Amino acid sequence: VQLQASGGGLVQAGDSLRLSCAASSAATRRTISNNALGWFRQAPGKEREFLGSIGWRGSTIYADSVKGRFTISRDNARNTVYLQMDSLRPEDTAVYYCSVSRHSMATSRLEYYYNWGKGTQVTVSS
């Protein structure tokens, strides 16, 4: 299963950014179409942090740290999941990853995710 996150960059505090995560092969597209997808991030020296997840029918859950600022959506026709990030803060600086869950319902349980792909760097300046 191959997933690729993209859309990162350098922004200022208060700006918005939208990340995308797409399947890179037909096999991956078939795999993720009925599974939940999640977004995570990892800052230097810190553990990987759950941000949010979207189930195959579109239900979402979010970490308290980003609730109200970040929004996850998915386009099943394009086999792509998005992370809209608003009101960005310097503490949001990290490498952002997407991953697919073994289950169809949105979940924050890290052990359910089995593909991490290549992340995208987001840097927020103050």
Coordinates of N, CA, C and O in Angstrom, one line a residue:
V1 N 0.9 -1.2 0.0 CA 0.0 0.0 0.0 C 0.9 1.2 0.0 O 1.8 1.4 0.8
Q2 N 0.7 2.1 -1.0 CA 1.5 3.3 -1.1 C 0.7 4.5 -1.0 O -0.3 4.8 -1.8
L3 N 1.0 5.3 0.0 CA 0.3 6.6 0.2 C 1.3 7.7 0.2 O 2.4 7.6 0.7
Q4 N 1.0 8.9 -0.4 CA 1.9 10.0 -0.5 C 1.2 11.2 0.0 O 0.2 11.7 -0.6
A5 N 1.7 11.8 1.0 CA 1.2 13.1 1.5 C 1.9 14.2 0.8 O 3.1 14.1 0.5
S6 N 1.2 15.3 0.5 CA 1.8 16.4 -0.2 C 1.1 17.7 0.2 O 0.0 17.7 0.8
G7 N 1.7 18.8 -0.2 CA 1.0 20.1 0.1 C 1.7 20.9 1.2 O 1.2 22.0 1.5
G8 N 2.7 20.4 1.8 CA 3.3 21.1 2.9 C 4.1 22.3 2.4 O 4.3 22.5 1.2
G9 N 4.6 23.1 3.4 CA 5.4 24.3 3.0 C 5.6 25.1 4.2 O 5.4 24.8 5.3
L10 N 6.2 26.3 3.9 CA 6.5 27.3 4.9 C 5.4 28.4 4.9 O 5.1 29.0 3.8
V11 N 4.7 28.6 6.0 CA 3.6 29.6 6.1 C 3.8 30.4 7.4 O 4.6 30.0 8.3
Q12 N 3.1 31.5 7.5 CA 3.1 32.3 8.7 C 2.0 31.9 9.7 O 1.0 31.3 9.2
A13 N 2.2 32.2 10.9 CA 1.1 32.0 11.9 C -0.2 32.6 11.5 O -0.2 33.8 11.0
G14 N -1.3 31.9 11.6 CA -2.6 32.4 11.2 C -3.0 32.0 9.8 O -4.1 32.1 9.4
D15 N -2.0 31.5 9.0 CA -2.3 31.1 7.6 C -3.0 29.8 7.6 O -3.1 29.1 8.6
S16 N -3.4 29.4 6.4 CA -4.1 28.1 6.2 C -3.2 27.3 5.1 O -2.5 27.9 4.3
L17 N -3.4 26.0 5.2 CA -2.7 25.1 4.3 C -3.6 23.9 4.1 O -4.3 23.5 5.1
R18 N -3.6 23.4 2.9 CA -4.3 22.1 2.7 C -3.4 21.0 2.2 O -2.7 21.2 1.2
L19 N -3.3 20.0 3.0 CA -2.5 18.8 2.6 C -3.4 17.8 1.9 O -4.6 17.7 2.1
S20 N -2.8 17.0 1.0 CA -3.4 16.0 0.3 C -2.7 14.6 0.5 O -1.5 14.6 0.8
C21 N -3.5 13.6 0.4 CA -2.9 12.3 0.5 C -3.5 11.4 -0.5 O -4.7 11.2 -0.5
A22 N -2.7 10.9 -1.4 CA -3.3 10.1 -2.5 C -2.6 8.7 -2.6 O -1.5 8.5 -2.2
A23 N -3.4 7.8 -3.1 CA -2.9 6.5 -3.3 C -2.1 6.5 -4.6 O -2.5 7.1 -5.6
S24 N -1.0 5.8 -4.6 CA -0.1 5.8 -5.8 C -0.2 4.6 -6.7 O 0.5 4.6 -7.7
S25 N -1.1 3.7 -6.4 CA -1.3 2.6 -7.3 C -2.7 2.1 -7.3 O -3.5 2.4 -6.4
A26 N -3.1 1.3 -8.3 CA -4.4 0.8 -8.4 C -4.7 -0.1 -7.2 O -5.8 -0.1 -6.6
A27 N -3.8 -0.9 -6.8 CA -3.9 -1.8 -5.7 C -4.2 -1.0 -4.4 O -5.1 -1.4 -3.6
T28 N -3.5 0.1 -4.2 CA -3.7 0.9 -3.0 C -5.1 1.6 -3.1 O -5.7 1.7 -2.0
R29 N -5.5 2.1 -4.2 CA -6.8 2.7 -4.3 C -7.9 1.7 -3.9 O -8.9 2.1 -3.2
R30 N -7.8 0.5 -4.3 CA -8.8 -0.5 -4.0 C -8.7 -0.7 -2.4 O -9.8 -0.9 -1.8
T31 N -7.5 -0.7 -1.9 CA -7.4 -1.0 -0.5 C -8.0 0.1 0.4 O -8.7 -0.2 1.4
I32 N -7.8 1.3 0.0 CA -8.2 2.4 0.9 C -9.7 2.8 0.7 O -10.2 3.6 1.5
S33 N -10.3 2.4 -0.4 CA -11.6 2.9 -0.7 C -12.7 2.6 0.4 O -13.6 3.3 0.6
N34 N -12.5 1.5 1.1 CA -13.4 1.1 2.2 C -12.8 1.2 3.6 O -13.4 0.6 4.5
N35 N -11.7 1.8 3.7 CA -11.0 1.9 5.0 C -11.0 3.3 5.5 O -11.0 4.3 4.7
A36 N -10.8 3.4 6.8 CA -10.6 4.7 7.4 C -9.2 5.2 7.1 O -8.3 4.4 6.9
L37 N -9.0 6.5 7.0 CA -7.7 7.1 6.8 C -7.5 8.1 7.9 O -8.4 8.8 8.4
G38 N -6.2 8.2 8.2 CA -5.8 9.1 9.3 C -4.7 10.1 9.0 O -3.9 9.8 8.1
W39 N -4.7 11.2 9.7 CA -3.6 12.1 9.6 C -2.8 12.2 10.9 O -3.4 12.2 12.0
F40 N -1.5 12.2 10.8 CA -0.6 12.3 12.0 C 0.5 13.3 11.7 O 0.7 13.7 10.6
R41 N 1.2 13.6 12.7 CA 2.4 14.5 12.6 C 3.4 14.1 13.6 O 3.1 13.5 14.6
Q42 N 4.6 14.5 13.2 CA 5.7 14.2 14.2 C 6.7 15.4 14.1 O 7.3 15.7 13.0
A43 N 6.9 16.0 15.2 CA 7.9 17.1 15.4 C 9.2 16.5 15.9 O 9.2 15.4 16.5
P44 N 10.3 17.2 15.6 CA 11.6 16.7 16.0 C 11.6 16.4 17.5 O 11.2 17.3 18.3
G45 N 12.1 15.2 17.9 CA 12.2 14.9 19.3 C 10.9 14.5 20.0 O 10.9 14.2 21.2
K46 N 9.8 14.4 19.2 CA 8.5 14.1 19.8 C 8.0 12.8 19.1 O 8.4 12.4 18.1
E47 N 7.0 12.2 19.8 CA 6.4 11.0 19.3 C 5.4 11.4 18.2 O 4.9 12.6 18.2
R48 N 5.0 10.5 17.4 CA 4.0 10.7 16.4 C 2.7 11.0 17.1 O 2.3 10.3 18.0
E49 N 2.0 12.0 16.6 CA 0.8 12.5 17.2 C -0.4 12.3 16.2 O -0.4 12.7 15.1
F50 N -1.5 11.7 16.8 CA -2.7 11.6 16.0 C -3.4 12.9 15.9 O -3.5 13.7 16.8
L51 N -3.9 13.2 14.7 CA -4.5 14.5 14.4 C -6.0 14.3 14.2 O -6.9 15.0 14.7
G52 N -6.3 13.3 13.3 CA -7.7 13.1 13.0 C -7.9 11.9 12.1 O -6.9 11.4 11.5
S53 N -9.1 11.4 11.9 CA -9.4 10.3 11.1 C -10.7 10.4 10.4 O -11.6 11.1 11.0
I54 N -10.9 9.8 9.3 CA -12.1 9.9 8.5 C -12.5 8.5 8.1 O -11.7 7.7 7.6
G55 N -13.7 8.0 8.5 CA -14.2 6.7 8.1 C -14.6 6.7 6.7 O -14.6 7.7 5.9
W56 N -14.9 5.4 6.2 CA -15.1 5.3 4.8 C -16.4 6.0 4.3 O -16.6 6.3 3.2
R57 N -17.3 6.2 5.3 CA -18.5 6.9 5.0 C -18.5 8.4 5.3 O -19.4 9.1 5.1
G58 N -17.3 8.9 5.8 CA -17.1 10.3 6.0 C -17.2 10.8 7.4 O -17.0 12.0 7.6
S59 N -17.5 9.9 8.4 CA -17.5 10.3 9.8 C -16.1 10.7 10.2 O -15.1 10.1 9.7
T60 N -15.9 11.7 11.0 CA -14.6 12.2 11.4 C -14.5 12.3 12.9 O -15.4 12.5 13.7
I61 N -13.2 12.1 13.4 CA -12.8 12.4 14.8 C -11.5 13.2 14.7 O -10.8 13.0 13.8
Y62 N -11.3 14.0 15.8 CA -10.2 14.8 15.8 C -9.5 14.8 17.2 O -10.2 14.6 18.2
A63 N -8.2 15.1 17.2 CA -7.5 15.3 18.5 C -7.9 16.7 19.0 O -8.2 17.6 18.2
D64 N -7.9 16.8 20.3 CA -8.3 18.1 20.9 C -7.4 19.2 20.5 O -7.8 20.4 20.4
S65 N -6.2 18.9 20.2 CA -5.2 19.9 19.9 C -5.5 20.6 18.5 O -5.0 21.7 18.3
V66 N -6.3 20.0 17.7 CA -6.5 20.6 16.4 C -8.0 20.7 16.1 O -8.4 21.3 15.1
K67 N -8.9 20.3 17.0 CA -10.3 20.4 16.8 C -10.7 21.8 16.7 O -10.3 22.7 17.4
G68 N -11.5 22.1 15.6 CA -12.0 23.4 15.3 C -11.0 24.2 14.4 O -11.4 25.2 13.8
R69 N -9.8 23.7 14.2 CA -8.9 24.3 13.3 C -8.6 23.5 12.1 O -8.3 24.0 11.0
F70 N -8.6 22.2 12.2 CA -8.2 21.2 11.1 C -9.5 20.5 10.7 O -10.4 20.2 11.6
T71 N -9.6 20.2 9.4 CA -10.8 19.5 8.9 C -10.3 18.5 7.9 O -9.5 18.8 7.0
I72 N -10.8 17.2 8.1 CA -10.4 16.1 7.2 C -11.6 15.9 6.3 O -12.8 15.9 6.7
S73 N -11.3 15.6 5.0 CA -12.3 15.2 4.1 C -11.7 14.2 3.1 O -10.5 14.0 3.1
R74 N -12.6 13.5 2.4 CA -12.1 12.5 1.4 C -12.9 12.6 0.2 O -14.1 12.9 0.2
D75 N -12.2 12.3 -0.9 CA -12.8 12.3 -2.2 C -12.6 10.8 -2.7 O -11.5 10.5 -3.3
N76 N -13.6 10.0 -2.6 CA -13.4 8.6 -2.9 C -13.2 8.4 -4.4 O -12.6 7.5 -4.9
A77 N -13.8 9.3 -5.2 CA -13.7 9.2 -6.6 C -12.2 9.4 -7.1 O -11.7 8.9 -8.1
R78 N -11.5 10.3 -6.3 CA -10.1 10.6 -6.6 C -9.2 9.8 -5.7 O -8.0 10.0 -5.8
N79 N -9.8 9.0 -4.8 CA -8.9 8.2 -3.9 C -8.0 9.1 -3.1 O -6.8 8.8 -3.0
T80 N -8.5 10.2 -2.7 CA -7.6 11.2 -2.0 C -8.3 11.7 -0.7 O -9.5 11.8 -0.6
V81 N -7.5 11.9 0.3 CA -8.0 12.5 1.6 C -7.2 13.8 1.8 O -6.1 13.9 1.4
Y82 N -7.9 14.7 2.4 CA -7.4 16.1 2.6 C -7.3 16.4 4.0 O -8.2 16.0 4.8
L83 N -6.4 17.3 4.4 CA -6.3 17.9 5.7 C -6.3 19.4 5.5 O -5.3 19.9 5.1
Q84 N -7.4 20.1 5.8 CA -7.4 21.5 5.7 C -7.0 22.0 7.1 O -7.6 21.7 8.1
M85 N -6.0 22.9 7.1 CA -5.4 23.4 8.4 C -5.6 24.9 8.4 O -5.0 25.6 7.5
D86 N -6.3 25.4 9.3 CA -6.6 26.8 9.4 C -6.0 27.4 10.7 O -5.7 26.6 11.7
S87 N -5.8 28.7 10.8 CA -5.2 29.3 12.0 C -4.0 28.6 12.5 O -3.9 28.2 13.7
L88 N -3.1 28.4 11.6 CA -1.9 27.6 11.9 C -1.0 28.4 13.0 O -1.0 29.6 13.0
R89 N -0.3 27.6 13.8 CA 0.5 28.1 14.9 C 1.9 27.5 14.8 O 2.1 26.5 14.1
P90 N 2.9 28.2 15.3 CA 4.2 27.7 15.2 C 4.4 26.2 15.8 O 5.2 25.5 15.3
E91 N 3.6 25.9 16.8 CA 3.6 24.6 17.3 C 3.0 23.5 16.4 O 3.1 22.3 16.7
D92 N 2.5 23.9 15.3 CA 2.0 23.0 14.3 C 3.1 22.5 13.4 O 2.9 21.6 12.5
T93 N 4.3 23.1 13.6 CA 5.4 22.7 12.7 C 5.8 21.2 13.0 O 6.0 20.8 14.1
A94 N 5.8 20.5 11.9 CA 6.1 19.0 12.0 C 6.1 18.4 10.6 O 5.7 19.1 9.6
V95 N 6.5 17.1 10.5 CA 6.2 16.4 9.3 C 4.9 15.7 9.4 O 4.6 15.1 10.4
Y96 N 4.1 15.9 8.4 CA 2.7 15.4 8.4 C 2.6 14.1 7.6 O 3.1 14.1 6.5
Y97 N 1.9 13.1 8.1 CA 1.8 11.8 7.5 C 0.3 11.4 7.3 O -0.5 11.8 8.2
C98 N 0.0 10.7 6.3 CA -1.3 10.1 6.2 C -1.1 8.6 6.3 O 0.0 8.1 6.1
S99 N -2.2 7.9 6.7 CA -2.1 6.5 6.8 C -3.5 5.8 6.7 O -4.5 6.5 6.8
V100 N -3.5 4.6 6.4 CA -4.7 3.8 6.2 C -4.9 2.9 7.3 O -4.0 2.3 7.8
S101 N -6.1 2.8 7.8 CA -6.5 1.9 8.9 C -6.9 0.5 8.4 O -7.4 0.4 7.2
R102 N -6.8 -0.5 9.2 CA -7.3 -1.8 8.9 C -8.8 -1.9 9.0 O -9.4 -2.9 8.6
H103 N -9.4 -0.8 9.5 CA -10.9 -0.8 9.8 C -11.6 0.3 9.0 O -10.9 1.2 8.5
S104 N -12.9 0.2 8.9 CA -13.6 1.2 8.1 C -14.0 2.4 8.9 O -14.3 3.4 8.3
M105 N -14.1 2.3 10.2 CA -14.5 3.4 11.0 C -13.4 4.2 11.4 O -12.3 3.7 11.7
A106 N -13.6 5.5 11.6 CA -12.6 6.4 12.0 C -12.0 6.0 13.4 O -12.8 5.6 14.3
T107 N -10.8 6.1 13.6 CA -10.2 5.7 14.8 C -8.9 6.4 15.1 O -8.2 6.8 14.2
S108 N -8.6 6.6 16.4 CA -7.4 7.3 16.8 C -6.3 6.2 17.3 O -5.2 6.6 17.7
R109 N -6.7 5.0 17.2 CA -5.8 3.9 17.7 C -4.6 3.7 16.7 O -4.8 3.2 15.6
L110 N -3.4 4.1 17.1 CA -2.3 4.0 16.3 C -2.0 2.6 15.7 O -1.6 2.5 14.6
E111 N -2.3 1.6 16.5 CA -2.0 0.2 16.1 C -2.8 -0.2 14.9 O -2.5 -1.3 14.3
Y112 N -3.9 0.5 14.6 CA -4.8 0.1 13.5 C -4.2 0.6 12.2 O -4.7 0.1 11.1
Y113 N -3.3 1.5 12.2 CA -2.8 2.0 11.0 C -1.5 1.3 10.6 O -0.6 1.0 11.4
Y114 N -1.4 1.0 9.3 CA -0.3 0.1 8.9 C 0.4 0.6 7.7 O 1.3 -0.1 7.2
N115 N 0.1 1.8 7.2 CA 0.9 2.3 6.1 C 1.2 3.8 6.4 O 0.3 4.5 6.7
W116 N 2.4 4.2 6.3 CA 2.7 5.6 6.7 C 3.2 6.4 5.5 O 3.2 7.6 5.6
G117 N 3.6 5.8 4.5 CA 4.1 6.6 3.3 C 5.1 7.6 3.7 O 5.8 7.6 4.7
K118 N 5.3 8.5 2.8 CA 6.3 9.6 2.9 C 5.6 10.9 3.4 O 4.6 11.2 2.8
G119 N 6.0 11.5 4.4 CA 5.4 12.7 4.9 C 5.7 13.9 4.2 O 6.5 14.0 3.3
T120 N 5.1 15.0 4.6 CA 5.3 16.3 4.0 C 5.6 17.3 5.2 O 4.9 17.3 6.2
Q121 N 6.6 18.2 5.0 CA 7.0 19.1 6.0 C 6.1 20.3 6.0 O 5.9 21.0 5.0
V122 N 5.6 20.7 7.2 CA 4.9 21.9 7.4 C 5.6 22.7 8.4 O 5.9 22.3 9.5
T123 N 6.0 24.0 8.1 CA 6.7 24.9 9.0 C 5.9 26.1 9.1 O 5.6 26.8 8.1
V124 N 5.6 26.5 10.3 CA 4.8 27.7 10.6 C 5.7 28.7 11.4 O 6.2 28.4 12.5
S125 N 5.9 29.8 10.8 CA 6.8 30.9 11.4 C 5.9 31.8 12.2 O 4.8 32.1 11.9
S126 N 6.5 32.4 13.2 CA 5.8 33.3 14.1 C 5.8 34.7 13.6 O 6.6 35.0 12.7

